[in-house]
Amino acid sequence: MSPRERRARPARGAMESLLRIVHGLQAAGIVFGALASWGVTRDWPAPTAFAVVGVLLIATMPLLRHPWGWVVSLAVQAAVAALTVFEPVWGVVALILVGLWIFCFVKARGIERQRRAAGLDPRGAPGS
């Protein structure tokens, strides 16, 4: 099958788009968290835990296209918050990042609900 014969991927819905953005921001924040924890502790468990959660954030991004993808993303949010065990200051950052995830989740649900009420595909592209 040539690249031109491939089936077109459906447009991303609001949920997938917003949660992908949040995962990207969290992965970037985790890089800085890992660097900070390494600078403070010089101990391997903390940066390794940050790296594992960062890889988990990136690895779960493709799963967001499924209707159940938000459940996986929610589990990863618990892992983001759990990093507070290794770096207590991370708790403030985790609170902000998980709060952003909650905001985007609620906003995406609202957008998809409005699209359904208007008789449109809830996972369709905006404006279509």
PDB file of N, CA and C in Angstrom, residues 5 9 37 41-43 74 114 125:
ATOM      1  N   GLU A   5      -2.359   5.756  -1.023  1.00  0.00           N
ATOM      2  CA  GLU A   5      -3.516   4.879  -0.911  1.00  0.00           C
ATOM      3  C   GLU A   5      -3.979   4.713   0.533  1.00  0.00           C
ATOM      4  N   ARG A   9      -6.655   9.845   8.036  1.00  0.00           N
ATOM      5  CA  ARG A   9      -6.922   9.803   9.471  1.00  0.00           C
ATOM      6  C   ARG A   9      -8.036  10.790   9.783  1.00  0.00           C
ATOM      7  N   SER A  37      15.867  18.247  40.013  1.00  0.00           N
ATOM      8  CA  SER A  37      16.057  17.226  41.047  1.00  0.00           C
ATOM      9  C   SER A  37      17.482  16.666  41.005  1.00  0.00           C
ATOM     10  N   THR A  41      19.669  16.929  44.375  1.00  0.00           N
ATOM     11  CA  THR A  41      19.962  15.711  45.133  1.00  0.00           C
ATOM     12  C   THR A  41      21.188  14.941  44.655  1.00  0.00           C
ATOM     13  N   ARG A  42      21.504  15.033  43.403  1.00  0.00           N
ATOM     14  CA  ARG A  42      22.583  14.220  42.811  1.00  0.00           C
ATOM     15  C   ARG A  42      22.358  12.739  43.094  1.00  0.00           C
ATOM     16  N   ASP A  43      21.110  12.364  43.154  1.00  0.00           N
ATOM     17  CA  ASP A  43      20.738  10.991  43.454  1.00  0.00           C
ATOM     18  C   ASP A  43      19.921  10.460  42.274  1.00  0.00           C
ATOM     19  N   LEU A  74      -5.588  10.145  32.553  1.00  0.00           N
ATOM     20  CA  LEU A  74      -5.857  10.406  33.967  1.00  0.00           C
ATOM     21  C   LEU A  74      -4.896   9.610  34.849  1.00  0.00           C
ATOM     22  N   GLN A 114     -21.417  20.568  22.825  1.00  0.00           N
ATOM     23  CA  GLN A 114     -22.005  21.593  21.958  1.00  0.00           C
ATOM     24  C   GLN A 114     -22.079  21.111  20.514  1.00  0.00           C
ATOM     25  N   ALA A 125     -13.301  18.407  12.958  1.00  0.00           N
ATOM     26  CA  ALA A 125     -12.459  19.583  13.041  1.00  0.00           C
ATOM     27  C   ALA A 125     -13.308  20.799  13.390  1.00  0.00           C
TER      28      ALA A 125
END
